Amino acid sequence: MKLINFLLNVIWLLFCGLWMAIGYALAGIICFVLIITIPFGIASFRLAGFMLWPFGRTTVVRADAGAPSCVGNVIWLVFAGWWLAIGHIVTSIPLFLSIIGIPFGWANLKMVPISLTPLGREVIRTDDGFGVR
């Protein structure tokens, strides 16, 4: 299974992962420059790493995520989230044009909700199981 995840991650990295990770890193840099939005930058960099190597990992909502994460996600959605969601949609379109790219296009579309609400989430390995830290 690790070999399959490795191969899927390499293909993902070449066709859309690198470009999406650059988008998340750019959003993170802008958030760090604005100082008050540093928590958004941290979330953006966490998701940039996830975009580079997503197979074998997933995101889960943190149990301690509360009202501040909800408010932060609304702010994120307005200023950066919808740009990244559009990026996922646009990069999924060429992937759907080839037989091999269809699963990667679906994976890209599954990341749209993550791009819209990154706060209060954490990235875990799928072989760890849910709730294991």
mmCIF file with all atom_site columns, C-alpha atoms in Angstrom:
data_model
loop_
_atom_site.group_PDB
_atom_site.id
_atom_site.type_symbol
_atom_site.label_atom_id
_atom_site.label_alt_id
_atom_site.label_comp_id
_atom_site.label_asym_id
_atom_site.label_entity_id
_atom_site.label_seq_id
_atom_site.pdbx_PDB_ins_code
_atom_site.Cartn_x
_atom_site.Cartn_y
_atom_site.Cartn_z
_atom_site.occupancy
_atom_site.B_iso_or_equiv
_atom_site.pdbx_formal_charge
_atom_site.auth_seq_id
_atom_site.auth_comp_id
_atom_site.auth_asym_id
_atom_site.auth_atom_id
_atom_site.pdbx_PDB_model_num
ATOM 1   C CA . MET A 1 1   ? 0.000   0.000  0.000   1.00 0.00 ? 1   MET A CA 1
ATOM 2   C CA . LYS A 1 2   ? 2.876   2.382  0.722   1.00 0.00 ? 2   LYS A CA 1
ATOM 3   C CA . LEU A 1 3   ? 4.236   1.849  -2.794  1.00 0.00 ? 3   LEU A CA 1
ATOM 4   C CA . ILE A 1 4   ? 0.855   2.697  -4.309  1.00 0.00 ? 4   ILE A CA 1
ATOM 5   C CA . ASN A 1 5   ? 0.596   5.836  -2.159  1.00 0.00 ? 5   ASN A CA 1
ATOM 6   C CA . PHE A 1 6   ? 4.117   6.802  -3.215  1.00 0.00 ? 6   PHE A CA 1
ATOM 7   C CA . LEU A 1 7   ? 3.312   6.390  -6.922  1.00 0.00 ? 7   LEU A CA 1
ATOM 8   C CA . LEU A 1 8   ? 0.034   8.297  -6.583  1.00 0.00 ? 8   LEU A CA 1
ATOM 9   C CA . ASN A 1 9   ? 1.800   11.105 -4.721  1.00 0.00 ? 9   ASN A CA 1
ATOM 10  C CA . VAL A 1 10  ? 4.501   11.415 -7.392  1.00 0.00 ? 10  VAL A CA 1
ATOM 11  C CA . ILE A 1 11  ? 1.895   11.619 -10.168 1.00 0.00 ? 11  ILE A CA 1
ATOM 12  C CA . TRP A 1 12  ? -0.140  14.075 -8.082  1.00 0.00 ? 12  TRP A CA 1
ATOM 13  C CA . LEU A 1 13  ? 2.934   16.219 -7.429  1.00 0.00 ? 13  LEU A CA 1
ATOM 14  C CA . LEU A 1 14  ? 3.751   16.466 -11.120 1.00 0.00 ? 14  LEU A CA 1
ATOM 15  C CA . PHE A 1 15  ? 0.271   17.254 -12.409 1.00 0.00 ? 15  PHE A CA 1
ATOM 16  C CA . CYS A 1 16  ? -1.309  19.520 -9.821  1.00 0.00 ? 16  CYS A CA 1
ATOM 17  C CA . GLY A 1 17  ? 0.167   19.191 -6.329  1.00 0.00 ? 17  GLY A CA 1
ATOM 18  C CA . LEU A 1 18  ? 3.109   21.502 -6.868  1.00 0.00 ? 18  LEU A CA 1
ATOM 19  C CA . TRP A 1 19  ? 0.941   24.264 -8.336  1.00 0.00 ? 19  TRP A CA 1
ATOM 20  C CA . MET A 1 20  ? -1.647  24.076 -5.597  1.00 0.00 ? 20  MET A CA 1
ATOM 21  C CA . ALA A 1 21  ? 1.037   23.972 -2.896  1.00 0.00 ? 21  ALA A CA 1
ATOM 22  C CA . ILE A 1 22  ? 2.538   27.147 -4.375  1.00 0.00 ? 22  ILE A CA 1
ATOM 23  C CA . GLY A 1 23  ? -0.900  28.782 -4.166  1.00 0.00 ? 23  GLY A CA 1
ATOM 24  C CA . TYR A 1 24  ? -1.275  27.815 -0.513  1.00 0.00 ? 24  TYR A CA 1
ATOM 25  C CA . ALA A 1 25  ? 2.285   28.940 0.266   1.00 0.00 ? 25  ALA A CA 1
ATOM 26  C CA . LEU A 1 26  ? 1.641   32.280 -1.424  1.00 0.00 ? 26  LEU A CA 1
ATOM 27  C CA . ALA A 1 27  ? -1.522  32.741 0.656   1.00 0.00 ? 27  ALA A CA 1
ATOM 28  C CA . GLY A 1 28  ? 0.502   31.815 3.766   1.00 0.00 ? 28  GLY A CA 1
ATOM 29  C CA . ILE A 1 29  ? 3.227   34.336 2.973   1.00 0.00 ? 29  ILE A CA 1
ATOM 30  C CA . ILE A 1 30  ? 0.640   37.088 2.500   1.00 0.00 ? 30  ILE A CA 1
ATOM 31  C CA . CYS A 1 31  ? -0.944  36.148 5.822   1.00 0.00 ? 31  CYS A CA 1
ATOM 32  C CA . PHE A 1 32  ? 2.421   36.293 7.595   1.00 0.00 ? 32  PHE A CA 1
ATOM 33  C CA . VAL A 1 33  ? 3.201   39.701 6.098   1.00 0.00 ? 33  VAL A CA 1
ATOM 34  C CA . LEU A 1 34  ? -0.072  41.088 7.460   1.00 0.00 ? 34  LEU A CA 1
ATOM 35  C CA . ILE A 1 35  ? 0.970   39.910 10.984  1.00 0.00 ? 35  ILE A CA 1
ATOM 36  C CA . ILE A 1 36  ? -2.540  39.803 12.480  1.00 0.00 ? 36  ILE A CA 1
ATOM 37  C CA . THR A 1 37  ? -3.382  36.916 10.141  1.00 0.00 ? 37  THR A CA 1
ATOM 38  C CA . ILE A 1 38  ? -0.458  34.698 11.165  1.00 0.00 ? 38  ILE A CA 1
ATOM 39  C CA . PRO A 1 39  ? -2.812  31.886 12.347  1.00 0.00 ? 39  PRO A CA 1
ATOM 40  C CA . PHE A 1 40  ? -4.235  31.816 8.816   1.00 0.00 ? 40  PHE A CA 1
ATOM 41  C CA . GLY A 1 41  ? -0.693  31.588 7.455   1.00 0.00 ? 41  GLY A CA 1
ATOM 42  C CA . ILE A 1 42  ? 0.086   28.622 9.692   1.00 0.00 ? 42  ILE A CA 1
ATOM 43  C CA . ALA A 1 43  ? -3.041  26.816 8.463   1.00 0.00 ? 43  ALA A CA 1
ATOM 44  C CA . SER A 1 44  ? -2.167  27.675 4.877   1.00 0.00 ? 44  SER A CA 1
ATOM 45  C CA . PHE A 1 45  ? 1.363   26.260 5.187   1.00 0.00 ? 45  PHE A CA 1
ATOM 46  C CA . ARG A 1 46  ? -0.007  23.112 6.845   1.00 0.00 ? 46  ARG A CA 1
ATOM 47  C CA . LEU A 1 47  ? -2.318  22.594 3.874   1.00 0.00 ? 47  LEU A CA 1
ATOM 48  C CA . ALA A 1 48  ? 0.474   23.418 1.410   1.00 0.00 ? 48  ALA A CA 1
ATOM 49  C CA . GLY A 1 49  ? 2.358   20.410 2.764   1.00 0.00 ? 49  GLY A CA 1
ATOM 50  C CA . PHE A 1 50  ? -0.788  18.328 2.476   1.00 0.00 ? 50  PHE A CA 1
ATOM 51  C CA . MET A 1 51  ? -1.249  19.421 -1.155  1.00 0.00 ? 51  MET A CA 1
ATOM 52  C CA . LEU A 1 52  ? 2.259   18.249 -2.006  1.00 0.00 ? 52  LEU A CA 1
ATOM 53  C CA . TRP A 1 53  ? 1.789   14.707 -0.667  1.00 0.00 ? 53  TRP A CA 1
ATOM 54  C CA . PRO A 1 54  ? -1.914  13.935 0.027   1.00 0.00 ? 54  PRO A CA 1
ATOM 55  C CA . PHE A 1 55  ? -2.206  10.189 -0.575  1.00 0.00 ? 55  PHE A CA 1
ATOM 56  C CA . GLY A 1 56  ? -1.834  8.245  2.645   1.00 0.00 ? 56  GLY A CA 1
ATOM 57  C CA . ARG A 1 57  ? -2.942  11.272 4.667   1.00 0.00 ? 57  ARG A CA 1
ATOM 58  C CA . THR A 1 58  ? -6.227  12.999 5.394   1.00 0.00 ? 58  THR A CA 1
ATOM 59  C CA . THR A 1 59  ? -7.575  15.957 7.320   1.00 0.00 ? 59  THR A CA 1
ATOM 60  C CA . VAL A 1 60  ? -9.857  15.719 10.329  1.00 0.00 ? 60  VAL A CA 1
ATOM 61  C CA . VAL A 1 61  ? -11.654 18.378 12.285  1.00 0.00 ? 61  VAL A CA 1
ATOM 62  C CA . ARG A 1 62  ? -9.971  18.936 15.631  1.00 0.00 ? 62  ARG A CA 1
ATOM 63  C CA . ALA A 1 63  ? -12.101 18.219 18.687  1.00 0.00 ? 63  ALA A CA 1
ATOM 64  C CA . ASP A 1 64  ? -11.026 21.477 20.329  1.00 0.00 ? 64  ASP A CA 1
ATOM 65  C CA . ALA A 1 65  ? -11.945 23.628 17.307  1.00 0.00 ? 65  ALA A CA 1
ATOM 66  C CA . GLY A 1 66  ? -14.606 26.029 18.457  1.00 0.00 ? 66  GLY A CA 1
ATOM 67  C CA . ALA A 1 67  ? -16.081 29.418 17.702  1.00 0.00 ? 67  ALA A CA 1
ATOM 68  C CA . PRO A 1 68  ? -12.734 31.130 16.923  1.00 0.00 ? 68  PRO A CA 1
ATOM 69  C CA . SER A 1 69  ? -12.063 28.557 14.192  1.00 0.00 ? 69  SER A CA 1
ATOM 70  C CA . CYS A 1 70  ? -15.549 29.099 12.790  1.00 0.00 ? 70  CYS A CA 1
ATOM 71  C CA . VAL A 1 71  ? -15.131 32.885 12.701  1.00 0.00 ? 71  VAL A CA 1
ATOM 72  C CA . GLY A 1 72  ? -11.646 32.502 11.258  1.00 0.00 ? 72  GLY A CA 1
ATOM 73  C CA . ASN A 1 73  ? -12.938 30.183 8.541   1.00 0.00 ? 73  ASN A CA 1
ATOM 74  C CA . VAL A 1 74  ? -15.519 32.781 7.500   1.00 0.00 ? 74  VAL A CA 1
ATOM 75  C CA . ILE A 1 75  ? -12.783 35.421 7.228   1.00 0.00 ? 75  ILE A CA 1
ATOM 76  C CA . TRP A 1 76  ? -10.541 32.944 5.361   1.00 0.00 ? 76  TRP A CA 1
ATOM 77  C CA . LEU A 1 77  ? -13.372 32.065 2.971   1.00 0.00 ? 77  LEU A CA 1
ATOM 78  C CA . VAL A 1 78  ? -13.907 35.699 2.027   1.00 0.00 ? 78  VAL A CA 1
ATOM 79  C CA . PHE A 1 79  ? -10.262 36.652 1.501   1.00 0.00 ? 79  PHE A CA 1
ATOM 80  C CA . ALA A 1 80  ? -8.373  33.512 0.387   1.00 0.00 ? 80  ALA A CA 1
ATOM 81  C CA . GLY A 1 81  ? -10.496 30.385 0.488   1.00 0.00 ? 81  GLY A CA 1
ATOM 82  C CA . TRP A 1 82  ? -12.536 30.973 -2.609  1.00 0.00 ? 82  TRP A CA 1
ATOM 83  C CA . TRP A 1 83  ? -9.373  31.710 -4.649  1.00 0.00 ? 83  TRP A CA 1
ATOM 84  C CA . LEU A 1 84  ? -7.892  28.371 -3.623  1.00 0.00 ? 84  LEU A CA 1
ATOM 85  C CA . ALA A 1 85  ? -11.201 26.583 -4.257  1.00 0.00 ? 85  ALA A CA 1
ATOM 86  C CA . ILE A 1 86  ? -11.270 28.036 -7.773  1.00 0.00 ? 86  ILE A CA 1
ATOM 87  C CA . GLY A 1 87  ? -7.677  26.819 -8.180  1.00 0.00 ? 87  GLY A CA 1
ATOM 88  C CA . HIS A 1 88  ? -8.742  23.285 -7.266  1.00 0.00 ? 88  HIS A CA 1
ATOM 89  C CA . ILE A 1 89  ? -11.638 23.396 -9.703  1.00 0.00 ? 89  ILE A CA 1
ATOM 90  C CA . VAL A 1 90  ? -9.523  24.797 -12.534 1.00 0.00 ? 90  VAL A CA 1
ATOM 91  C CA . THR A 1 91  ? -6.728  22.257 -12.035 1.00 0.00 ? 91  THR A CA 1
ATOM 92  C CA . SER A 1 92  ? -9.226  19.401 -11.898 1.00 0.00 ? 92  SER A CA 1
ATOM 93  C CA . ILE A 1 93  ? -10.657 20.178 -15.352 1.00 0.00 ? 93  ILE A CA 1
ATOM 94  C CA . PRO A 1 94  ? -7.567  19.099 -17.367 1.00 0.00 ? 94  PRO A CA 1
ATOM 95  C CA . LEU A 1 95  ? -7.189  16.062 -15.121 1.00 0.00 ? 95  LEU A CA 1
ATOM 96  C CA . PHE A 1 96  ? -10.666 14.884 -16.101 1.00 0.00 ? 96  PHE A CA 1
ATOM 97  C CA . LEU A 1 97  ? -9.680  14.958 -19.773 1.00 0.00 ? 97  LEU A CA 1
ATOM 98  C CA . SER A 1 98  ? -7.542  11.825 -19.497 1.00 0.00 ? 98  SER A CA 1
ATOM 99  C CA . ILE A 1 99  ? -8.475  8.387  -18.213 1.00 0.00 ? 99  ILE A CA 1
ATOM 100 C CA . ILE A 1 100 ? -5.524  8.285  -15.816 1.00 0.00 ? 100 ILE A CA 1
ATOM 101 C CA . GLY A 1 101 ? -6.273  11.795 -14.518 1.00 0.00 ? 101 GLY A CA 1
ATOM 102 C CA . ILE A 1 102 ? -9.911  11.159 -13.541 1.00 0.00 ? 102 ILE A CA 1
ATOM 103 C CA . PRO A 1 103 ? -9.121  9.874  -10.011 1.00 0.00 ? 103 PRO A CA 1
ATOM 104 C CA . PHE A 1 104 ? -6.787  12.831 -9.481  1.00 0.00 ? 104 PHE A CA 1
ATOM 105 C CA . GLY A 1 105 ? -9.506  15.215 -10.665 1.00 0.00 ? 105 GLY A CA 1
ATOM 106 C CA . TRP A 1 106 ? -11.909 13.743 -8.105  1.00 0.00 ? 106 TRP A CA 1
ATOM 107 C CA . ALA A 1 107 ? -9.243  13.976 -5.401  1.00 0.00 ? 107 ALA A CA 1
ATOM 108 C CA . ASN A 1 108 ? -8.708  17.604 -6.337  1.00 0.00 ? 108 ASN A CA 1
ATOM 109 C CA . LEU A 1 109 ? -12.429 18.362 -6.079  1.00 0.00 ? 109 LEU A CA 1
ATOM 110 C CA . LYS A 1 110 ? -12.556 16.651 -2.676  1.00 0.00 ? 110 LYS A CA 1
ATOM 111 C CA . MET A 1 111 ? -10.030 19.232 -1.455  1.00 0.00 ? 111 MET A CA 1
ATOM 112 C CA . VAL A 1 112 ? -12.332 22.170 -2.192  1.00 0.00 ? 112 VAL A CA 1
ATOM 113 C CA . PRO A 1 113 ? -14.045 22.032 1.257   1.00 0.00 ? 113 PRO A CA 1
ATOM 114 C CA . ILE A 1 114 ? -10.634 21.835 2.913   1.00 0.00 ? 114 ILE A CA 1
ATOM 115 C CA . SER A 1 115 ? -9.483  24.932 1.028   1.00 0.00 ? 115 SER A CA 1
ATOM 116 C CA . LEU A 1 116 ? -12.595 26.818 2.115   1.00 0.00 ? 116 LEU A CA 1
ATOM 117 C CA . THR A 1 117 ? -12.354 25.967 5.837   1.00 0.00 ? 117 THR A CA 1
ATOM 118 C CA . PRO A 1 118 ? -8.760  25.174 6.861   1.00 0.00 ? 118 PRO A CA 1
ATOM 119 C CA . LEU A 1 119 ? -8.871  26.370 10.463  1.00 0.00 ? 119 LEU A CA 1
ATOM 120 C CA . GLY A 1 120 ? -9.681  23.777 13.097  1.00 0.00 ? 120 GLY A CA 1
ATOM 121 C CA . ARG A 1 121 ? -8.336  20.921 10.967  1.00 0.00 ? 121 ARG A CA 1
ATOM 122 C CA . GLU A 1 122 ? -5.262  18.776 11.297  1.00 0.00 ? 122 GLU A CA 1
ATOM 123 C CA . VAL A 1 123 ? -3.513  16.489 8.840   1.00 0.00 ? 123 VAL A CA 1
ATOM 124 C CA . ILE A 1 124 ? -3.084  12.872 9.952   1.00 0.00 ? 124 ILE A CA 1
ATOM 125 C CA . ARG A 1 125 ? -1.747  9.746  8.309   1.00 0.00 ? 125 ARG A CA 1
ATOM 126 C CA . THR A 1 126 ? -4.492  7.360  7.236   1.00 0.00 ? 126 THR A CA 1
ATOM 127 C CA . ASP A 1 127 ? -2.651  4.320  8.595   1.00 0.00 ? 127 ASP A CA 1
ATOM 128 C CA . ASP A 1 128 ? -2.725  5.884  12.090  1.00 0.00 ? 128 ASP A CA 1
ATOM 129 C CA . GLY A 1 129 ? -6.495  5.616  12.267  1.00 0.00 ? 129 GLY A CA 1
ATOM 130 C CA . PHE A 1 130 ? -8.844  8.345  13.324  1.00 0.00 ? 130 PHE A CA 1
ATOM 131 C CA . GLY A 1 131 ? -8.452  9.839  16.760  1.00 0.00 ? 131 GLY A CA 1
ATOM 132 C CA . VAL A 1 132 ? -4.899  8.524  17.207  1.00 0.00 ? 132 VAL A CA 1
ATOM 133 C CA . ARG A 1 133 ? -2.228  11.118 17.851  1.00 0.00 ? 133 ARG A CA 1
#
